[in-house]
Amino acid sequence: MIVRFWGVRGSIPCPGPKTVRYGGNTSCIELAMPEVSRRIIIDAGSGIRELGAYILNEGTITKQEKIKIFLTHTHWDHIMGFPFFAPMYMPDAHIQIFGPRASEKDSLEEIVGGQWTYNYFPVLQKDLAATVEYIELKEGEYDLGMGLRLKTKLLFHPISCLGYRFEYKDKCFCTLFDTEPFKDRDEIIEFVKGADLIVHDAQYTEEEYRSAKEGWGHSYIEYALDIGIKAGAKRLAFFHHDPDRTDEELDNLGNNYNSKEIESFFAKEKQEVVL
Ligand SMILES: [Zn+2]
Ligand SMILES: [Zn+2]
C-alpha cells in the first residue's frame, strides 16, 4: 500500500509563503494498492482538487473502476473540495461516497450533496455527469472486496466522526482524526494496535490544548505520540495541522517531539509513504 497526502491542514486552507513546504490544503489522503489497481480516498478537503487532476491525467476513469471516497465526517474542511473534484463531471466516473450520518435528521447525501445548490455553487447535484452513490457507515467491520477489510470506530468529536482501520494482506493503515483525546486510552489503542501507519489528529500541543482548546474536537501531539507508542505502531504521522502553524514552526515541533520508540513525522502535502 502507498499512502499519499494531498491535504494535511485542519479547519481552513491556508496557502501562502509560510506554508509552502507542508502545504495549505485541508484533509485528503490517497491509499493506493497498485498491484490490484485499487485506490481509496479518505476525505474530500481542498486537497482532493489536485488528486482529481492526477486521476484524470492517469486516464484510469471507467464505470467499472469505482472511485471510493471515505469521509471521516462532514465538517466543511473535510468536504469542501468535492465541487472541485474533476471526476464528478466525467460521465464515465462512478463515485461511491462512504461516511457516517451526522445526525438523525440529515442524511449523508443531503449534507455532502447540499454543496451543489445555487446558494453555494453554480452546478446542481442532479446535473453532475458522474454516477454518485452515497453509502452510510456505522461503527463496525466491512469487507471491501479483493482482500481489503475495514473497521470503523466512532471518535470523540462534536458530530459523528469515524476513525478508519484498513487492512490489506499483512499491512494496516489507520486514521484517527478529527478527535479529542479518549478518556479511556486503551479503547483507542486496541483499535489501532500493530498498525504500519497511524495518521493522527495533532492540531495542538498539550499546553495549547489545556489552556484554551478543550472541547474544540482535536488532539494534542503528546497524546497522539502516546497512542502510537502504546499501539506498537511502526509509524505515526501527525496530521490536521493548525492553519496558523508555519513551516518553520512545524519543523521545530518535529524536532521537539521525536521519540526513540516510534518513527513519527508531521505530514506534508504530496508526501508518499510506502507501507
Ligand atoms: Zn477537521
Ligand atoms: Zn471536524
mmCIF file of C-alpha atoms and ligand atoms in Angstrom:
data_model
loop_
_atom_site.group_PDB
_atom_site.id
_atom_site.type_symbol
_atom_site.label_atom_id
_atom_site.label_comp_id
_atom_site.label_asym_id
_atom_site.label_seq_id
_atom_site.Cartn_x
_atom_site.Cartn_y
_atom_site.Cartn_z
ATOM 1 C CA MET A 1 0.000 0.000 0.000
ATOM 2 C CA ILE A 2 1.130 3.517 -0.755
ATOM 3 C CA VAL A 3 -0.180 6.451 1.242
ATOM 4 C CA ARG A 4 -0.113 9.901 -0.398
ATOM 5 C CA PHE A 5 -1.035 13.082 1.410
ATOM 6 C CA TRP A 6 -2.914 15.626 -0.735
ATOM 7 C CA GLY A 7 -4.013 17.883 2.111
ATOM 8 C CA VAL A 8 -2.767 17.921 5.708
ATOM 9 C CA ARG A 9 -4.359 21.015 7.269
ATOM 10 C CA GLY A 10 -7.263 21.348 9.645
ATOM 11 C CA SER A 11 -10.081 23.868 9.646
ATOM 12 C CA ILE A 12 -9.405 26.024 6.561
ATOM 13 C CA PRO A 13 -6.968 26.151 3.630
ATOM 14 C CA CYS A 14 -4.007 28.383 4.409
ATOM 15 C CA PRO A 15 -1.877 28.870 1.275
ATOM 16 C CA GLY A 16 0.971 31.394 1.351
ATOM 17 C CA PRO A 17 4.710 31.832 1.711
ATOM 18 C CA LYS A 18 4.714 30.496 5.302
ATOM 19 C CA THR A 19 3.062 27.153 4.424
ATOM 20 C CA VAL A 20 4.759 26.274 1.128
ATOM 21 C CA ARG A 21 6.616 23.175 2.355
ATOM 22 C CA TYR A 22 3.941 21.450 4.461
ATOM 23 C CA GLY A 23 1.135 22.679 2.210
ATOM 24 C CA GLY A 24 -2.029 24.679 2.772
ATOM 25 C CA ASN A 25 -4.801 22.290 1.658
ATOM 26 C CA THR A 26 -7.283 20.647 4.012
ATOM 27 C CA SER A 27 -7.604 16.876 4.599
ATOM 28 C CA CYS A 28 -7.287 14.452 1.742
ATOM 29 C CA ILE A 29 -5.319 11.186 1.747
ATOM 30 C CA GLU A 30 -4.959 8.623 -1.015
ATOM 31 C CA LEU A 31 -4.370 4.968 -0.229
ATOM 32 C CA ALA A 32 -3.188 3.188 -3.371
ATOM 33 C CA MET A 33 -2.815 -0.542 -3.951
ATOM 34 C CA PRO A 34 -1.145 -0.518 -7.386
ATOM 35 C CA GLU A 35 -0.827 -4.319 -7.744
ATOM 36 C CA VAL A 36 -4.634 -4.655 -7.840
ATOM 37 C CA SER A 37 -5.219 -1.191 -9.411
ATOM 38 C CA ARG A 38 -7.211 -0.053 -6.431
ATOM 39 C CA ARG A 39 -7.434 3.329 -4.805
ATOM 40 C CA ILE A 40 -9.193 4.555 -1.684
ATOM 41 C CA ILE A 41 -9.559 8.249 -0.882
ATOM 42 C CA ILE A 42 -10.011 9.483 2.658
ATOM 43 C CA ASP A 43 -11.742 12.856 2.941
ATOM 44 C CA ALA A 44 -12.522 15.484 0.345
ATOM 45 C CA GLY A 45 -10.912 18.613 1.751
ATOM 46 C CA SER A 46 -9.400 21.147 -0.638
ATOM 47 C CA GLY A 47 -6.516 18.716 -1.341
ATOM 48 C CA ILE A 48 -8.831 16.498 -3.402
ATOM 49 C CA ARG A 49 -8.809 19.030 -6.255
ATOM 50 C CA GLU A 50 -5.244 18.147 -7.230
ATOM 51 C CA LEU A 51 -5.856 14.452 -6.679
ATOM 52 C CA GLY A 52 -8.752 14.720 -9.156
ATOM 53 C CA ALA A 53 -6.434 16.227 -11.760
ATOM 54 C CA TYR A 54 -3.887 13.470 -11.086
ATOM 55 C CA ILE A 55 -6.527 10.744 -11.598
ATOM 56 C CA LEU A 56 -7.654 12.359 -14.866
ATOM 57 C CA ASN A 57 -4.058 12.516 -16.061
ATOM 58 C CA GLU A 58 -3.617 8.827 -15.332
ATOM 59 C CA GLY A 59 -6.611 8.167 -17.572
ATOM 60 C CA THR A 60 -7.951 5.414 -15.274
ATOM 61 C CA ILE A 61 -11.563 6.563 -15.073
ATOM 62 C CA THR A 62 -14.088 3.896 -16.079
ATOM 63 C CA LYS A 63 -17.523 2.926 -14.770
ATOM 64 C CA GLN A 64 -16.056 -0.378 -13.557
ATOM 65 C CA GLU A 65 -13.273 1.254 -11.511
ATOM 66 C CA LYS A 66 -15.411 2.806 -8.822
ATOM 67 C CA ILE A 67 -13.771 5.711 -7.023
ATOM 68 C CA LYS A 68 -14.282 5.078 -3.307
ATOM 69 C CA ILE A 69 -14.149 8.084 -1.011
ATOM 70 C CA PHE A 70 -14.361 7.547 2.752
ATOM 71 C CA LEU A 71 -15.377 10.654 4.651
ATOM 72 C CA THR A 72 -14.362 10.754 8.293
ATOM 73 C CA HIS A 73 -17.194 13.246 8.900
ATOM 74 C CA THR A 74 -18.983 16.116 7.214
ATOM 75 C CA HIS A 75 -17.308 19.160 8.763
ATOM 76 C CA TRP A 76 -16.667 21.612 5.990
ATOM 77 C CA ASP A 77 -12.865 21.319 5.904
ATOM 78 C CA HIS A 78 -13.346 17.606 5.052
ATOM 79 C CA ILE A 79 -15.883 18.026 2.220
ATOM 80 C CA MET A 80 -15.168 21.476 0.744
ATOM 81 C CA GLY A 81 -13.066 20.092 -2.110
ATOM 82 C CA PHE A 82 -15.877 17.985 -3.614
ATOM 83 C CA PRO A 83 -17.248 20.611 -6.034
ATOM 84 C CA PHE A 84 -13.721 20.908 -7.468
ATOM 85 C CA PHE A 85 -13.062 17.160 -7.806
ATOM 86 C CA ALA A 86 -12.965 16.866 -11.600
ATOM 87 C CA PRO A 87 -14.166 13.209 -11.844
ATOM 88 C CA MET A 88 -17.571 14.442 -10.577
ATOM 89 C CA TYR A 89 -18.041 15.990 -14.024
ATOM 90 C CA MET A 90 -16.952 12.937 -16.047
ATOM 91 C CA PRO A 91 -19.777 10.768 -17.441
ATOM 92 C CA ASP A 92 -17.520 7.696 -17.219
ATOM 93 C CA ALA A 93 -16.901 8.056 -13.493
ATOM 94 C CA HIS A 94 -18.724 6.095 -10.791
ATOM 95 C CA ILE A 95 -18.061 7.617 -7.393
ATOM 96 C CA GLN A 96 -19.023 5.991 -4.102
ATOM 97 C CA ILE A 97 -19.074 8.278 -1.085
ATOM 98 C CA PHE A 98 -18.948 6.467 2.251
ATOM 99 C CA GLY A 99 -19.268 8.139 5.626
ATOM 100 C CA PRO A 100 -21.179 8.458 8.875
ATOM 101 C CA ARG A 101 -24.570 10.129 9.122
ATOM 102 C CA ALA A 102 -24.052 13.376 11.041
ATOM 103 C CA SER A 103 -27.471 13.300 12.714
ATOM 104 C CA GLU A 104 -30.817 11.511 12.643
ATOM 105 C CA LYS A 105 -32.283 14.401 10.693
ATOM 106 C CA ASP A 106 -29.868 14.790 7.793
ATOM 107 C CA SER A 107 -28.574 12.044 5.519
ATOM 108 C CA LEU A 108 -25.008 11.915 4.249
ATOM 109 C CA GLU A 109 -26.304 12.725 0.779
ATOM 110 C CA GLU A 110 -28.209 15.799 1.952
ATOM 111 C CA ILE A 111 -25.203 17.257 3.753
ATOM 112 C CA VAL A 112 -22.471 16.494 1.198
ATOM 113 C CA GLY A 113 -24.662 16.855 -1.890
ATOM 114 C CA GLY A 114 -26.119 20.067 -0.462
ATOM 115 C CA GLN A 115 -22.981 21.835 -1.642
ATOM 116 C CA TRP A 116 -24.305 21.591 -5.223
ATOM 117 C CA THR A 117 -27.082 24.135 -4.761
ATOM 118 C CA TYR A 118 -27.104 27.596 -6.298
ATOM 119 C CA ASN A 119 -26.524 29.220 -2.900
ATOM 120 C CA TYR A 120 -23.025 27.741 -2.848
ATOM 121 C CA PHE A 121 -22.108 26.675 -6.349
ATOM 122 C CA PRO A 122 -23.192 27.173 -9.978
ATOM 123 C CA VAL A 123 -23.850 23.453 -10.652
ATOM 124 C CA LEU A 124 -26.685 21.363 -9.178
ATOM 125 C CA GLN A 125 -26.201 17.850 -7.827
ATOM 126 C CA LYS A 126 -28.703 16.447 -10.336
ATOM 127 C CA ASP A 127 -26.591 17.861 -13.175
ATOM 128 C CA LEU A 128 -23.368 16.070 -12.174
ATOM 129 C CA ALA A 129 -22.175 13.889 -15.025
ATOM 130 C CA ALA A 130 -20.722 11.113 -12.849
ATOM 131 C CA THR A 131 -22.750 8.386 -11.191
ATOM 132 C CA VAL A 132 -22.619 9.262 -7.495
ATOM 133 C CA GLU A 133 -23.655 6.867 -4.743
ATOM 134 C CA TYR A 134 -23.838 7.584 -1.007
ATOM 135 C CA ILE A 135 -23.275 4.772 1.487
ATOM 136 C CA GLU A 136 -23.717 5.467 5.199
ATOM 137 C CA LEU A 137 -21.341 3.724 7.602
ATOM 138 C CA LYS A 138 -21.680 2.904 11.262
ATOM 139 C CA GLU A 139 -19.189 1.641 13.800
ATOM 140 C CA GLY A 140 -18.340 -1.884 12.684
ATOM 141 C CA GLU A 141 -16.486 -4.074 10.197
ATOM 142 C CA TYR A 142 -16.795 -4.126 6.408
ATOM 143 C CA ASP A 143 -15.409 -6.350 3.663
ATOM 144 C CA LEU A 144 -14.449 -4.080 0.755
ATOM 145 C CA GLY A 145 -13.546 -6.961 -1.546
ATOM 146 C CA MET A 146 -10.268 -8.105 -3.104
ATOM 147 C CA GLY A 147 -8.770 -8.720 0.322
ATOM 148 C CA LEU A 148 -9.350 -5.224 1.680
ATOM 149 C CA ARG A 149 -11.035 -5.025 5.078
ATOM 150 C CA LEU A 150 -12.240 -2.001 7.004
ATOM 151 C CA LYS A 151 -13.003 -1.421 10.674
ATOM 152 C CA THR A 152 -14.573 1.823 11.833
ATOM 153 C CA LYS A 153 -14.703 3.473 15.228
ATOM 154 C CA LEU A 154 -16.683 6.477 16.440
ATOM 155 C CA LEU A 155 -14.282 9.167 17.575
ATOM 156 C CA PHE A 156 -14.618 11.922 20.147
ATOM 157 C CA HIS A 157 -15.805 14.923 18.099
ATOM 158 C CA PRO A 158 -18.807 17.305 18.182
ATOM 159 C CA ILE A 159 -20.545 15.320 15.385
ATOM 160 C CA SER A 160 -20.326 11.659 14.303
ATOM 161 C CA CYS A 161 -16.812 11.119 13.050
ATOM 162 C CA LEU A 162 -15.215 7.795 12.182
ATOM 163 C CA GLY A 163 -11.706 6.517 12.694
ATOM 164 C CA TYR A 164 -10.705 4.035 9.968
ATOM 165 C CA ARG A 165 -8.596 0.901 10.064
ATOM 166 C CA PHE A 166 -7.838 -0.520 6.601
ATOM 167 C CA GLU A 167 -6.231 -3.955 6.412
ATOM 168 C CA TYR A 168 -4.820 -5.400 3.219
ATOM 169 C CA LYS A 169 -2.659 -8.532 3.162
ATOM 170 C CA ASP A 170 -0.351 -8.111 6.163
ATOM 171 C CA LYS A 171 -0.472 -4.299 6.139
ATOM 172 C CA CYS A 172 -2.591 -1.989 8.232
ATOM 173 C CA PHE A 173 -3.315 1.726 7.812
ATOM 174 C CA CYS A 174 -5.294 3.726 10.388
ATOM 175 C CA THR A 175 -6.713 7.237 10.620
ATOM 176 C CA LEU A 176 -7.694 8.969 13.860
ATOM 177 C CA PHE A 177 -8.933 12.466 13.059
ATOM 178 C CA ASP A 178 -10.847 14.621 13.959
ATOM 179 C CA THR A 179 -10.836 13.604 17.596
ATOM 180 C CA GLU A 180 -10.171 14.791 21.126
ATOM 181 C CA PRO A 181 -8.227 12.524 23.431
ATOM 182 C CA PHE A 182 -10.173 9.496 24.648
ATOM 183 C CA LYS A 183 -10.563 9.325 28.433
ATOM 184 C CA ASP A 184 -10.050 5.558 28.223
ATOM 185 C CA ARG A 185 -6.953 5.391 26.054
ATOM 186 C CA ASP A 186 -6.958 1.571 25.978
ATOM 187 C CA GLU A 187 -10.143 1.634 23.902
ATOM 188 C CA ILE A 188 -8.485 3.508 21.062
ATOM 189 C CA ILE A 189 -5.101 1.766 21.422
ATOM 190 C CA GLU A 190 -6.879 -1.542 20.801
ATOM 191 C CA PHE A 191 -8.429 -0.164 17.592
ATOM 192 C CA VAL A 192 -5.075 0.851 16.040
ATOM 193 C CA LYS A 193 -2.950 -1.947 17.502
ATOM 194 C CA GLY A 194 0.011 -3.001 15.376
ATOM 195 C CA ALA A 195 -0.695 -0.534 12.540
ATOM 196 C CA ASP A 196 2.009 0.122 9.950
ATOM 197 C CA LEU A 197 0.967 3.765 9.884
ATOM 198 C CA ILE A 198 -1.390 5.811 12.042
ATOM 199 C CA VAL A 199 -2.408 9.262 10.810
ATOM 200 C CA HIS A 200 -3.419 11.112 13.969
ATOM 201 C CA ASP A 201 -5.017 14.456 14.741
ATOM 202 C CA ALA A 202 -2.262 16.593 16.306
ATOM 203 C CA GLN A 203 -3.584 20.095 15.857
ATOM 204 C CA TYR A 204 -2.296 21.375 19.211
ATOM 205 C CA THR A 205 0.466 20.950 21.734
ATOM 206 C CA GLU A 206 -0.692 19.776 25.163
ATOM 207 C CA GLU A 207 -0.092 23.264 26.560
ATOM 208 C CA GLU A 208 -2.267 24.889 23.869
ATOM 209 C CA TYR A 209 -4.977 22.281 24.356
ATOM 210 C CA ARG A 210 -5.124 22.670 28.131
ATOM 211 C CA SER A 211 -5.002 26.455 28.066
ATOM 212 C CA ALA A 212 -7.846 27.162 25.638
ATOM 213 C CA LYS A 213 -8.798 24.399 23.190
ATOM 214 C CA GLU A 214 -10.545 21.729 25.242
ATOM 215 C CA GLY A 215 -13.894 20.858 23.682
ATOM 216 C CA TRP A 216 -12.836 22.016 20.185
ATOM 217 C CA GLY A 217 -12.679 18.433 18.910
ATOM 218 C CA HIS A 218 -8.941 17.964 18.404
ATOM 219 C CA SER A 219 -5.973 16.222 19.958
ATOM 220 C CA TYR A 220 -2.528 17.278 21.068
ATOM 221 C CA ILE A 221 0.799 15.930 19.869
ATOM 222 C CA GLU A 222 1.833 14.319 23.181
ATOM 223 C CA TYR A 223 -1.400 12.301 23.242
ATOM 224 C CA ALA A 224 -1.017 11.144 19.622
ATOM 225 C CA LEU A 225 2.543 10.034 20.407
ATOM 226 C CA ASP A 226 1.384 8.072 23.463
ATOM 227 C CA ILE A 227 -1.317 6.278 21.425
ATOM 228 C CA GLY A 228 1.150 5.435 18.614
ATOM 229 C CA ILE A 229 3.771 4.038 21.008
ATOM 230 C CA LYS A 230 1.332 2.020 23.125
ATOM 231 C CA ALA A 231 -0.339 0.604 19.998
ATOM 232 C CA GLY A 232 3.060 -0.666 18.845
ATOM 233 C CA ALA A 233 2.612 1.120 15.508
ATOM 234 C CA LYS A 234 5.521 1.238 13.058
ATOM 235 C CA ARG A 235 4.971 4.857 12.058
ATOM 236 C CA LEU A 236 2.941 7.821 13.192
ATOM 237 C CA ALA A 237 2.001 10.836 11.070
ATOM 238 C CA PHE A 238 0.896 13.975 12.909
ATOM 239 C CA PHE A 239 -1.964 15.452 10.891
ATOM 240 C CA HIS A 240 -4.675 18.140 10.732
ATOM 241 C CA HIS A 241 -2.130 20.890 11.374
ATOM 242 C CA ASP A 242 -3.429 24.142 12.721
ATOM 243 C CA PRO A 243 -3.800 26.648 9.837
ATOM 244 C CA ASP A 244 -1.732 29.170 11.820
ATOM 245 C CA ARG A 245 1.340 26.889 12.029
ATOM 246 C CA THR A 246 4.135 27.986 9.743
ATOM 247 C CA ASP A 247 6.611 25.640 8.033
ATOM 248 C CA GLU A 248 9.264 26.733 10.499
ATOM 249 C CA GLU A 249 7.042 26.006 13.499
ATOM 250 C CA LEU A 250 6.174 22.551 12.151
ATOM 251 C CA ASP A 251 9.903 21.827 11.626
ATOM 252 C CA ASN A 252 10.560 22.816 15.241
ATOM 253 C CA LEU A 253 7.703 20.690 16.558
ATOM 254 C CA GLY A 254 9.073 17.760 14.533
ATOM 255 C CA ASN A 255 12.451 18.175 16.238
ATOM 256 C CA ASN A 256 10.923 18.545 19.702
ATOM 257 C CA TYR A 257 8.541 15.605 19.582
ATOM 258 C CA ASN A 258 10.530 12.814 18.010
ATOM 259 C CA SER A 259 10.662 9.708 20.165
ATOM 260 C CA LYS A 260 13.072 6.773 20.114
ATOM 261 C CA GLU A 261 10.144 4.407 20.472
ATOM 262 C CA ILE A 262 8.362 5.211 17.202
ATOM 263 C CA GLU A 263 9.137 6.803 13.855
ATOM 264 C CA SER A 264 6.989 9.939 13.746
ATOM 265 C CA PHE A 265 6.678 12.897 11.390
ATOM 266 C CA PHE A 266 4.470 15.869 10.628
ATOM 267 C CA ALA A 267 2.661 15.010 7.385
ATOM 268 C CA LYS A 268 3.458 17.114 4.328
ATOM 269 C CA GLU A 269 1.357 17.644 1.218
ATOM 270 C CA LYS A 270 2.484 15.342 -1.662
ATOM 271 C CA GLN A 271 4.455 13.173 0.758
ATOM 272 C CA GLU A 272 4.363 9.487 -0.103
ATOM 273 C CA VAL A 273 4.763 6.670 2.424
ATOM 274 C CA VAL A 274 5.177 3.064 1.309
ATOM 275 C CA LEU A 275 3.818 0.565 3.836
HETATM 276 ZN ZN ZN B 1 -11.252 18.987 10.504
HETATM 277 ZN ZN ZN B 2 -14.180 18.169 12.408
#
